[in-house]
mmCIF file of N, CA and C and ligand atoms in Angstrom:
data_model
loop_
_atom_site.group_PDB
_atom_site.id
_atom_site.type_symbol
_atom_site.label_atom_id
_atom_site.label_comp_id
_atom_site.label_asym_id
_atom_site.label_seq_id
_atom_site.Cartn_x
_atom_site.Cartn_y
_atom_site.Cartn_z
ATOM 1 N N MET A 303 230.264 -71.905 -42.905
ATOM 2 C CA MET A 303 230.532 -72.433 -43.877
ATOM 3 C C MET A 303 232.217 -72.370 -43.685
ATOM 4 N N SER A 304 232.861 -71.223 -43.870
ATOM 5 C CA SER A 304 233.758 -71.094 -43.410
ATOM 6 C C SER A 304 234.428 -71.282 -42.286
ATOM 7 N N ALA A 305 233.984 -71.246 -41.351
ATOM 8 C CA ALA A 305 233.799 -71.408 -39.628
ATOM 9 C C ALA A 305 235.120 -72.162 -39.726
ATOM 10 N N GLY A 306 236.176 -71.833 -38.660
ATOM 11 C CA GLY A 306 237.170 -72.845 -38.509
ATOM 12 C C GLY A 306 238.258 -73.146 -39.465
ATOM 13 N N LYS A 307 238.025 -72.760 -41.050
ATOM 14 C CA LYS A 307 238.717 -73.554 -41.626
ATOM 15 C C LYS A 307 239.685 -72.581 -41.950
ATOM 16 N N ARG A 308 241.417 -73.166 -41.803
ATOM 17 C CA ARG A 308 242.398 -72.361 -41.915
ATOM 18 C C ARG A 308 243.413 -72.354 -43.427
ATOM 19 N N ILE A 309 243.671 -71.175 -43.377
ATOM 20 C CA ILE A 309 244.201 -71.217 -44.877
ATOM 21 C C ILE A 309 245.580 -70.592 -44.841
ATOM 22 N N LEU A 310 246.485 -71.442 -45.391
ATOM 23 C CA LEU A 310 247.645 -70.845 -45.199
ATOM 24 C C LEU A 310 248.153 -70.309 -47.123
ATOM 25 N N TYR A 311 248.560 -68.859 -46.766
ATOM 26 C CA TYR A 311 248.844 -68.309 -48.121
ATOM 27 C C TYR A 311 250.787 -67.855 -47.619
ATOM 28 N N ILE A 312 251.247 -68.489 -48.712
ATOM 29 C CA ILE A 312 252.552 -68.047 -49.317
ATOM 30 C C ILE A 312 253.103 -67.494 -49.778
ATOM 31 N N GLU A 313 253.435 -66.466 -49.927
ATOM 32 C CA GLU A 313 253.344 -65.070 -50.908
ATOM 33 C C GLU A 313 254.796 -64.594 -50.157
ATOM 34 N N ASP A 314 255.506 -63.874 -50.826
ATOM 35 C CA ASP A 314 256.857 -63.110 -50.786
ATOM 36 C C ASP A 314 256.066 -61.428 -50.894
ATOM 37 N N ASN A 315 254.929 -61.073 -51.503
ATOM 38 C CA ASN A 315 254.899 -60.117 -51.384
ATOM 39 C C ASN A 315 254.025 -59.623 -50.358
ATOM 40 N N PHE A 316 254.209 -58.512 -49.576
ATOM 41 C CA PHE A 316 253.314 -58.217 -48.750
ATOM 42 C C PHE A 316 252.111 -57.556 -49.323
ATOM 43 N N ASP A 317 252.020 -56.900 -50.289
ATOM 44 C CA ASP A 317 250.599 -55.831 -50.944
ATOM 45 C C ASP A 317 249.550 -57.320 -51.120
ATOM 46 N N ASN A 318 250.200 -58.121 -51.430
ATOM 47 C CA ASN A 318 249.111 -59.572 -52.490
ATOM 48 C C ASN A 318 249.243 -60.313 -50.563
ATOM 49 N N ARG A 319 249.963 -60.372 -49.578
ATOM 50 C CA ARG A 319 249.243 -60.876 -48.676
ATOM 51 C C ARG A 319 248.419 -60.109 -47.804
ATOM 52 N N MET A 320 248.147 -58.660 -47.871
ATOM 53 C CA MET A 320 247.471 -58.057 -46.714
ATOM 54 C C MET A 320 245.989 -58.342 -47.852
ATOM 55 N N LEU A 321 245.999 -57.629 -48.872
ATOM 56 C CA LEU A 321 244.911 -58.653 -49.676
ATOM 57 C C LEU A 321 244.012 -59.170 -49.520
ATOM 58 N N VAL A 322 244.789 -60.443 -49.751
ATOM 59 C CA VAL A 322 244.129 -61.951 -49.730
ATOM 60 C C VAL A 322 243.968 -62.143 -48.117
ATOM 61 N N ARG A 323 244.656 -61.807 -47.038
ATOM 62 C CA ARG A 323 243.928 -61.894 -45.940
ATOM 63 C C ARG A 323 242.557 -61.412 -45.834
ATOM 64 N N ARG A 324 242.835 -59.945 -46.214
ATOM 65 C CA ARG A 324 241.517 -59.383 -46.012
ATOM 66 C C ARG A 324 240.275 -60.049 -46.631
ATOM 67 N N LEU A 325 240.412 -60.031 -47.787
ATOM 68 C CA LEU A 325 239.569 -60.568 -48.372
ATOM 69 C C LEU A 325 238.693 -62.371 -47.865
ATOM 70 N N LEU A 326 239.844 -62.807 -46.946
ATOM 71 C CA LEU A 326 239.282 -64.134 -46.469
ATOM 72 C C LEU A 326 238.829 -63.867 -45.036
ATOM 73 N N GLU A 327 239.702 -63.191 -44.597
ATOM 74 C CA GLU A 327 239.099 -62.983 -43.073
ATOM 75 C C GLU A 327 237.675 -62.035 -43.171
ATOM 76 N N HIS A 328 237.633 -61.486 -44.022
ATOM 77 C CA HIS A 328 235.919 -60.873 -44.298
ATOM 78 C C HIS A 328 235.209 -62.209 -44.281
ATOM 79 N N GLU A 329 235.685 -63.060 -44.851
ATOM 80 C CA GLU A 329 234.482 -64.325 -45.270
ATOM 81 C C GLU A 329 234.590 -65.008 -43.759
ATOM 82 N N GLY A 330 235.529 -65.175 -42.835
ATOM 83 C CA GLY A 330 235.252 -65.492 -41.979
ATOM 84 C C GLY A 330 236.335 -66.520 -41.728
ATOM 85 N N PHE A 331 237.525 -66.872 -42.928
ATOM 86 C CA PHE A 331 238.445 -67.868 -42.656
ATOM 87 C C PHE A 331 239.616 -67.517 -41.700
ATOM 88 N N LEU A 332 240.581 -68.696 -40.940
ATOM 89 C CA LEU A 332 241.630 -68.204 -40.401
ATOM 90 C C LEU A 332 242.895 -68.312 -41.280
ATOM 91 N N VAL A 333 243.301 -67.232 -41.163
ATOM 92 C CA VAL A 333 244.452 -67.175 -42.438
ATOM 93 C C VAL A 333 245.869 -67.110 -41.536
ATOM 94 N N LEU A 334 246.640 -67.902 -41.881
ATOM 95 C CA LEU A 334 248.184 -68.404 -41.591
ATOM 96 C C LEU A 334 248.921 -67.634 -42.820
ATOM 97 N N GLU A 335 249.779 -67.306 -42.611
ATOM 98 C CA GLU A 335 250.582 -66.615 -43.688
ATOM 99 C C GLU A 335 252.186 -66.809 -43.646
ATOM 100 N N ALA A 336 252.808 -67.152 -44.805
ATOM 101 C CA ALA A 336 254.401 -67.106 -44.283
ATOM 102 C C ALA A 336 254.736 -66.847 -45.777
ATOM 103 N N GLU A 337 256.009 -65.970 -45.316
ATOM 104 C CA GLU A 337 256.530 -65.065 -46.489
ATOM 105 C C GLU A 337 257.450 -65.704 -47.715
ATOM 106 N N ASN A 338 258.399 -66.837 -47.046
ATOM 107 C CA ASN A 338 259.019 -67.718 -47.697
ATOM 108 C C ASN A 338 258.663 -69.255 -47.068
ATOM 109 N N ALA A 339 259.447 -70.508 -47.990
ATOM 110 C CA ALA A 339 259.246 -71.713 -47.715
ATOM 111 C C ALA A 339 259.596 -71.923 -46.641
ATOM 112 N N HIS A 340 260.789 -71.759 -46.137
ATOM 113 C CA HIS A 340 261.482 -71.898 -44.957
ATOM 114 C C HIS A 340 259.832 -71.337 -43.579
ATOM 115 N N GLN A 341 259.402 -70.442 -43.827
ATOM 116 C CA GLN A 341 258.439 -70.091 -42.796
ATOM 117 C C GLN A 341 257.473 -71.097 -42.844
ATOM 118 N N ALA A 342 256.807 -71.387 -44.167
ATOM 119 C CA ALA A 342 255.916 -72.097 -44.490
ATOM 120 C C ALA A 342 256.134 -73.572 -43.566
ATOM 121 N N LEU A 343 256.848 -74.172 -44.300
ATOM 122 C CA LEU A 343 257.585 -75.181 -43.604
ATOM 123 C C LEU A 343 257.210 -75.578 -41.958
ATOM 124 N N ASP A 344 257.970 -74.446 -41.774
ATOM 125 C CA ASP A 344 257.763 -74.169 -39.819
ATOM 126 C C ASP A 344 256.159 -74.644 -39.554
ATOM 127 N N LEU A 345 255.543 -73.470 -39.949
ATOM 128 C CA LEU A 345 254.403 -73.262 -40.299
ATOM 129 C C LEU A 345 253.686 -74.850 -39.859
ATOM 130 N N LEU A 346 254.083 -75.524 -40.947
ATOM 131 C CA LEU A 346 253.149 -76.529 -40.854
ATOM 132 C C LEU A 346 253.668 -77.895 -40.211
ATOM 133 N N GLU A 347 255.057 -77.945 -39.513
ATOM 134 C CA GLU A 347 255.105 -78.342 -38.349
ATOM 135 C C GLU A 347 254.481 -78.930 -37.293
ATOM 136 N N SER A 348 253.502 -77.270 -37.072
ATOM 137 C CA SER A 348 252.628 -77.611 -36.075
ATOM 138 C C SER A 348 251.111 -77.191 -36.340
ATOM 139 N N ASN A 349 250.719 -76.960 -37.548
ATOM 140 C CA ASN A 349 249.407 -76.485 -37.982
ATOM 141 C C ASN A 349 249.196 -77.543 -39.549
ATOM 142 N N THR A 350 248.012 -77.904 -39.392
ATOM 143 C CA THR A 350 247.465 -78.333 -40.762
ATOM 144 C C THR A 350 246.424 -77.511 -41.503
ATOM 145 N N PRO A 351 246.578 -76.447 -42.004
ATOM 146 C CA PRO A 351 245.406 -75.848 -42.384
ATOM 147 C C PRO A 351 244.504 -76.590 -43.661
ATOM 148 N N ASP A 352 243.373 -75.933 -44.139
ATOM 149 C CA ASP A 352 242.618 -77.048 -44.896
ATOM 150 C C ASP A 352 242.903 -76.755 -45.741
ATOM 151 N N LEU A 353 243.749 -75.761 -46.709
ATOM 152 C CA LEU A 353 244.009 -75.429 -48.210
ATOM 153 C C LEU A 353 245.135 -74.612 -47.971
ATOM 154 N N ILE A 354 246.144 -74.739 -48.686
ATOM 155 C CA ILE A 354 247.360 -73.895 -49.136
ATOM 156 C C ILE A 354 247.194 -73.036 -50.397
ATOM 157 N N LEU A 355 247.100 -71.633 -50.320
ATOM 158 C CA LEU A 355 247.736 -70.805 -51.658
ATOM 159 C C LEU A 355 248.762 -70.736 -51.522
ATOM 160 N N MET A 356 249.357 -70.919 -52.806
ATOM 161 C CA MET A 356 250.831 -70.917 -52.694
ATOM 162 C C MET A 356 251.278 -69.935 -53.678
ATOM 163 N N ASP A 357 252.143 -68.931 -53.747
ATOM 164 C CA ASP A 357 253.131 -68.282 -54.656
ATOM 165 C C ASP A 357 253.901 -68.798 -55.633
ATOM 166 N N ILE A 358 253.991 -68.683 -56.691
ATOM 167 C CA ILE A 358 254.893 -69.574 -57.137
ATOM 168 C C ILE A 358 256.599 -68.886 -57.304
ATOM 169 N N ASN A 359 256.205 -67.555 -57.630
ATOM 170 C CA ASN A 359 257.803 -66.803 -57.867
ATOM 171 C C ASN A 359 257.976 -66.283 -56.762
ATOM 172 N N MET A 360 258.873 -66.933 -55.946
ATOM 173 C CA MET A 360 259.638 -66.782 -54.588
ATOM 174 C C MET A 360 261.065 -66.900 -54.350
ATOM 175 N N PRO A 361 261.925 -65.909 -53.619
ATOM 176 C CA PRO A 361 263.399 -65.876 -54.212
ATOM 177 C C PRO A 361 263.536 -67.491 -52.996
ATOM 178 N N GLU A 362 264.646 -67.845 -53.375
ATOM 179 C CA GLU A 362 265.564 -69.008 -52.818
ATOM 180 C C GLU A 362 264.614 -70.289 -53.298
ATOM 181 N N ILE A 363 263.796 -70.720 -53.093
ATOM 182 C CA ILE A 363 262.813 -71.802 -52.754
ATOM 183 C C ILE A 363 261.555 -71.511 -53.700
ATOM 184 N N ASP A 364 261.359 -71.815 -55.000
ATOM 185 C CA ASP A 364 260.169 -71.307 -55.580
ATOM 186 C C ASP A 364 259.062 -72.330 -55.088
ATOM 187 N N GLY A 365 257.469 -71.773 -55.847
ATOM 188 C CA GLY A 365 256.277 -72.697 -55.252
ATOM 189 C C GLY A 365 256.353 -74.146 -55.963
ATOM 190 N N TYR A 366 256.995 -74.640 -57.014
ATOM 191 C CA TYR A 366 256.842 -75.358 -57.501
ATOM 192 C C TYR A 366 257.763 -76.600 -56.476
ATOM 193 N N THR A 367 259.132 -75.984 -55.744
ATOM 194 C CA THR A 367 259.972 -76.601 -55.028
ATOM 195 C C THR A 367 258.745 -77.053 -54.524
ATOM 196 N N LEU A 368 258.451 -75.834 -53.474
ATOM 197 C CA LEU A 368 258.033 -76.113 -52.024
ATOM 198 C C LEU A 368 256.710 -76.877 -51.782
ATOM 199 N N THR A 369 255.960 -76.672 -53.357
ATOM 200 C CA THR A 369 254.457 -77.657 -53.479
ATOM 201 C C THR A 369 255.036 -79.104 -53.583
ATOM 202 N N ARG A 370 256.133 -79.327 -54.283
ATOM 203 C CA ARG A 370 256.805 -80.894 -54.738
ATOM 204 C C ARG A 370 256.935 -81.784 -52.775
ATOM 205 N N GLN A 371 257.958 -80.370 -52.350
ATOM 206 C CA GLN A 371 258.240 -80.984 -51.095
ATOM 207 C C GLN A 371 257.106 -81.415 -49.753
ATOM 208 N N ILE A 372 256.029 -80.399 -50.148
ATOM 209 C CA ILE A 372 254.565 -80.409 -49.475
ATOM 210 C C ILE A 372 254.124 -81.967 -49.392
ATOM 211 N N LYS A 373 253.924 -81.767 -50.775
ATOM 212 C CA LYS A 373 253.115 -83.098 -51.441
ATOM 213 C C LYS A 373 253.714 -84.433 -51.124
ATOM 214 N N SER A 374 255.467 -84.549 -50.883
ATOM 215 C CA SER A 374 255.968 -85.801 -50.655
ATOM 216 C C SER A 374 256.354 -86.105 -49.342
ATOM 217 N N THR A 375 255.653 -85.169 -48.917
ATOM 218 C CA THR A 375 255.826 -84.939 -47.374
ATOM 219 C C THR A 375 254.075 -85.775 -46.894
ATOM 220 N N SER A 376 254.284 -86.796 -45.930
ATOM 221 C CA SER A 376 253.364 -88.067 -45.453
ATOM 222 C C SER A 376 251.952 -87.128 -44.380
ATOM 223 N N SER A 377 252.503 -86.557 -43.573
ATOM 224 C CA SER A 377 252.014 -85.727 -42.823
ATOM 225 C C SER A 377 251.494 -84.083 -43.407
ATOM 226 N N THR A 378 251.441 -83.658 -44.698
ATOM 227 C CA THR A 378 251.054 -82.461 -45.617
ATOM 228 C C THR A 378 250.661 -82.905 -46.691
ATOM 229 N N SER A 379 250.775 -84.447 -46.870
ATOM 230 C CA SER A 379 250.268 -84.399 -48.803
ATOM 231 C C SER A 379 249.184 -84.408 -49.027
ATOM 232 N N GLN A 380 248.296 -84.264 -47.881
ATOM 233 C CA GLN A 380 246.590 -84.828 -48.118
ATOM 234 C C GLN A 380 246.165 -82.756 -48.550
ATOM 235 N N ILE A 381 246.917 -81.743 -47.971
ATOM 236 C CA ILE A 381 246.269 -80.778 -48.288
ATOM 237 C C ILE A 381 246.426 -80.344 -49.468
ATOM 238 N N PRO A 382 245.412 -79.749 -49.639
ATOM 239 C CA PRO A 382 244.871 -78.712 -51.248
ATOM 240 C C PRO A 382 246.073 -78.073 -51.320
ATOM 241 N N ILE A 383 246.996 -77.587 -52.462
ATOM 242 C CA ILE A 383 247.325 -76.765 -52.697
ATOM 243 C C ILE A 383 247.015 -75.816 -54.095
ATOM 244 N N ILE A 384 246.535 -74.658 -54.036
ATOM 245 C CA ILE A 384 246.341 -74.236 -54.921
ATOM 246 C C ILE A 384 247.488 -72.983 -55.654
ATOM 247 N N ALA A 385 247.787 -72.933 -56.571
ATOM 248 C CA ALA A 385 248.828 -72.035 -56.581
ATOM 249 C C ALA A 385 247.912 -70.456 -57.419
ATOM 250 N N LEU A 386 248.839 -69.611 -56.907
ATOM 251 C CA LEU A 386 248.519 -68.264 -57.303
ATOM 252 C C LEU A 386 249.229 -67.518 -57.895
ATOM 253 N N THR A 387 249.260 -67.509 -59.289
ATOM 254 C CA THR A 387 250.268 -66.686 -59.647
ATOM 255 C C THR A 387 249.979 -65.973 -61.088
ATOM 256 N N ALA A 388 250.930 -65.624 -61.161
ATOM 257 C CA ALA A 388 251.032 -64.233 -62.656
ATOM 258 C C ALA A 388 251.465 -65.111 -63.572
ATOM 259 N N ASN A 389 251.816 -66.230 -63.313
ATOM 260 C CA ASN A 389 252.567 -66.772 -64.636
ATOM 261 C C ASN A 389 251.362 -67.275 -65.120
ATOM 262 N N VAL A 390 250.575 -66.964 -66.310
ATOM 263 C CA VAL A 390 249.608 -67.419 -66.786
ATOM 264 C C VAL A 390 249.474 -67.804 -68.351
ATOM 265 N N MET A 391 250.843 -68.153 -68.615
ATOM 266 C CA MET A 391 250.630 -68.735 -70.174
ATOM 267 C C MET A 391 250.435 -70.461 -69.635
ATOM 268 N N ARG A 392 250.013 -71.143 -70.734
ATOM 269 C CA ARG A 392 249.406 -72.171 -70.869
ATOM 270 C C ARG A 392 250.483 -73.643 -69.876
ATOM 271 N N GLY A 393 251.748 -73.401 -70.271
ATOM 272 C CA GLY A 393 253.017 -74.415 -69.883
ATOM 273 C C GLY A 393 252.955 -73.726 -68.508
ATOM 274 N N ASP A 394 253.269 -72.798 -67.939
ATOM 275 C CA ASP A 394 252.894 -72.335 -66.796
ATOM 276 C C ASP A 394 251.567 -73.027 -65.894
ATOM 277 N N LYS A 395 250.678 -72.986 -66.698
ATOM 278 C CA LYS A 395 249.630 -73.595 -65.967
ATOM 279 C C LYS A 395 249.526 -75.272 -65.218
ATOM 280 N N GLU A 396 250.434 -75.653 -66.517
ATOM 281 C CA GLU A 396 250.575 -77.246 -66.630
ATOM 282 C C GLU A 396 251.773 -77.695 -65.580
ATOM 283 N N ARG A 397 252.779 -76.459 -65.675
ATOM 284 C CA ARG A 397 253.869 -76.858 -64.624
ATOM 285 C C ARG A 397 253.562 -77.334 -63.474
ATOM 286 N N THR A 398 252.405 -75.865 -62.632
ATOM 287 C CA THR A 398 252.044 -75.967 -61.315
ATOM 288 C C THR A 398 251.237 -77.194 -61.310
ATOM 289 N N LEU A 399 250.473 -77.494 -61.695
ATOM 290 C CA LEU A 399 249.691 -79.058 -61.758
ATOM 291 C C LEU A 399 250.446 -80.506 -61.675
ATOM 292 N N ARG A 400 251.876 -80.410 -62.772
ATOM 293 C CA ARG A 400 252.408 -81.245 -62.772
ATOM 294 C C ARG A 400 253.241 -81.966 -61.211
ATOM 295 N N ALA A 401 253.302 -80.090 -60.855
ATOM 296 C CA ALA A 401 254.595 -80.116 -59.156
ATOM 297 C C ALA A 401 253.357 -80.504 -58.345
ATOM 298 N N GLY A 402 252.142 -80.486 -58.815
ATOM 299 C CA GLY A 402 251.272 -81.106 -57.550
ATOM 300 C C GLY A 402 250.281 -80.311 -56.943
ATOM 301 N N CYS A 403 250.275 -79.265 -57.383
ATOM 302 C CA CYS A 403 249.155 -78.310 -57.168
ATOM 303 C C CYS A 403 247.716 -79.016 -58.081
ATOM 304 N N ASP A 404 246.672 -78.331 -56.176
ATOM 305 C CA ASP A 404 245.683 -79.360 -56.951
ATOM 306 C C ASP A 404 244.270 -78.200 -57.965
ATOM 307 N N GLY A 405 245.107 -77.072 -57.930
ATOM 308 C CA GLY A 405 244.080 -75.642 -58.602
ATOM 309 C C GLY A 405 245.307 -74.582 -58.848
ATOM 310 N N TYR A 406 244.436 -73.893 -59.550
ATOM 311 C CA TYR A 406 245.486 -72.725 -60.001
ATOM 312 C C TYR A 406 244.320 -71.639 -59.975
ATOM 313 N N ILE A 407 245.036 -70.386 -59.568
ATOM 314 C CA ILE A 407 243.944 -68.872 -59.654
ATOM 315 C C ILE A 407 245.080 -68.108 -59.873
ATOM 316 N N GLU A 408 244.549 -67.456 -61.081
ATOM 317 C CA GLU A 408 245.518 -66.154 -61.645
ATOM 318 C C GLU A 408 245.555 -65.232 -60.717
ATOM 319 N N LYS A 409 246.150 -64.432 -60.858
ATOM 320 C CA LYS A 409 246.673 -62.819 -60.024
ATOM 321 C C LYS A 409 246.799 -62.125 -61.612
ATOM 322 N N PRO A 410 246.669 -60.457 -61.386
ATOM 323 C CA PRO A 410 245.727 -60.142 -60.570
ATOM 324 C C PRO A 410 244.809 -60.989 -60.259
ATOM 325 N N ILE A 411 244.216 -61.544 -58.669
ATOM 326 C CA ILE A 411 243.273 -62.115 -58.777
ATOM 327 C C ILE A 411 241.595 -61.177 -58.826
ATOM 328 N N ASP A 412 240.700 -61.859 -58.869
ATOM 329 C CA ASP A 412 239.328 -61.092 -59.269
ATOM 330 C C ASP A 412 238.777 -61.222 -58.191
ATOM 331 N N ILE A 413 238.752 -59.983 -57.198
ATOM 332 C CA ILE A 413 237.914 -60.159 -55.835
ATOM 333 C C ILE A 413 236.564 -60.669 -55.921
ATOM 334 N N ASP A 414 236.328 -60.540 -57.051
ATOM 335 C CA ASP A 414 234.506 -61.000 -57.392
ATOM 336 C C ASP A 414 234.287 -61.886 -57.062
ATOM 337 N N THR A 415 235.422 -63.211 -57.245
ATOM 338 C CA THR A 415 235.307 -64.493 -57.739
ATOM 339 C C THR A 415 235.955 -65.160 -56.887
ATOM 340 N N PHE A 416 236.996 -64.490 -56.346
ATOM 341 C CA PHE A 416 238.022 -65.511 -55.547
ATOM 342 C C PHE A 416 237.585 -66.145 -54.201
ATOM 343 N N ILE A 417 236.617 -65.749 -53.593
ATOM 344 C CA ILE A 417 236.011 -66.690 -52.760
ATOM 345 C C ILE A 417 235.329 -67.763 -52.994
ATOM 346 N N GLU A 418 234.631 -67.486 -53.862
ATOM 347 C CA GLU A 418 233.779 -68.567 -54.376
ATOM 348 C C GLU A 418 234.701 -69.673 -55.065
ATOM 349 N N GLN A 419 235.987 -69.715 -55.577
ATOM 350 C CA GLN A 419 237.032 -69.896 -56.430
ATOM 351 C C GLN A 419 237.592 -70.906 -54.726
ATOM 352 N N ILE A 420 237.848 -70.129 -53.885
ATOM 353 C CA ILE A 420 238.304 -71.067 -52.203
ATOM 354 C C ILE A 420 237.167 -71.882 -51.943
ATOM 355 N N TYR A 421 236.079 -71.438 -52.255
ATOM 356 C CA TYR A 421 234.975 -72.704 -51.924
ATOM 357 C C TYR A 421 235.151 -73.838 -52.720
ATOM 358 N N GLN A 422 234.995 -73.466 -53.754
ATOM 359 C CA GLN A 422 235.114 -74.785 -55.175
ATOM 360 C C GLN A 422 236.482 -75.837 -54.482
ATOM 361 N N TYR A 423 237.763 -74.940 -54.166
ATOM 362 C CA TYR A 423 238.446 -75.774 -53.783
ATOM 363 C C TYR A 423 238.547 -76.514 -52.554
ATOM 364 N N LEU A 424 237.899 -76.022 -51.476
ATOM 365 C CA LEU A 424 237.650 -76.813 -50.115
ATOM 366 C C LEU A 424 236.479 -77.395 -50.329
ATOM 367 N N ASN A 425 235.943 -77.308 -50.936
ATOM 368 C CA ASN A 425 234.776 -78.296 -51.595
ATOM 369 C C ASN A 425 235.039 -79.809 -52.637
ATOM 370 N N GLY A 426 236.651 -79.486 -52.753
ATOM 371 C CA GLY A 426 236.970 -80.104 -53.399
ATOM 372 C C GLY A 426 236.488 -80.546 -54.823
ATOM 373 N N LYS A 427 236.059 -79.538 -55.140
ATOM 374 C CA LYS A 427 235.284 -79.324 -56.834
ATOM 375 C C LYS A 427 236.091 -78.499 -57.830
ATOM 376 N N GLY A 428 237.480 -78.203 -57.433
ATOM 377 C CA GLY A 428 238.444 -77.835 -58.517
ATOM 378 C C GLY A 428 238.710 -79.041 -59.220
ATOM 379 N N SER A 429 239.320 -78.856 -60.411
ATOM 380 C CA SER A 429 239.757 -79.567 -61.284
ATOM 381 C C SER A 429 241.170 -79.695 -61.808
ATOM 382 N N LYS A 430 241.547 -80.548 -62.188
ATOM 383 C CA LYS A 430 242.954 -80.410 -62.731
ATOM 384 C C LYS A 430 242.902 -80.550 -64.400
ATOM 385 N N GLN A 431 241.678 -80.308 -64.721
ATOM 386 C CA GLN A 431 241.387 -79.952 -66.227
ATOM 387 C C GLN A 431 242.264 -78.478 -66.399
ATOM 388 N N LEU A 432 242.521 -78.676 -67.423
ATOM 389 C CA LEU A 432 243.205 -77.270 -68.064
ATOM 390 C C LEU A 432 242.484 -76.443 -69.364
HETATM 391 MN MN1 LIG B 298 255.819 -63.916 -55.421
#
């Protein structure tokens, strides 16, 4: 089910990148990583991942801005983007969805349900309901 599926994780924190990579690769996903918006946009010029996991709090260009940019570019607008963030207030969740994110996973991630959530979003069963 995960075979050949590529997931791009955009995250400035090294430890978070390592944890998520380990979980996703263990499940058989191919993981692309970017530690800032510039790296992410470079990667997206030559790769079309099946899903993007988006950190929100990043230096320089934050996840809201980057999400808007990806969603307003025709070659990348169809890629589902899931916010992965420690901003867990209700207003923050709404803000990620308004920026164009297709879903939301709270940090710290729950390693027991993380993969299940990934499959839901890959299968288009994530919802924008709050
Ligand atoms: Mn961050």
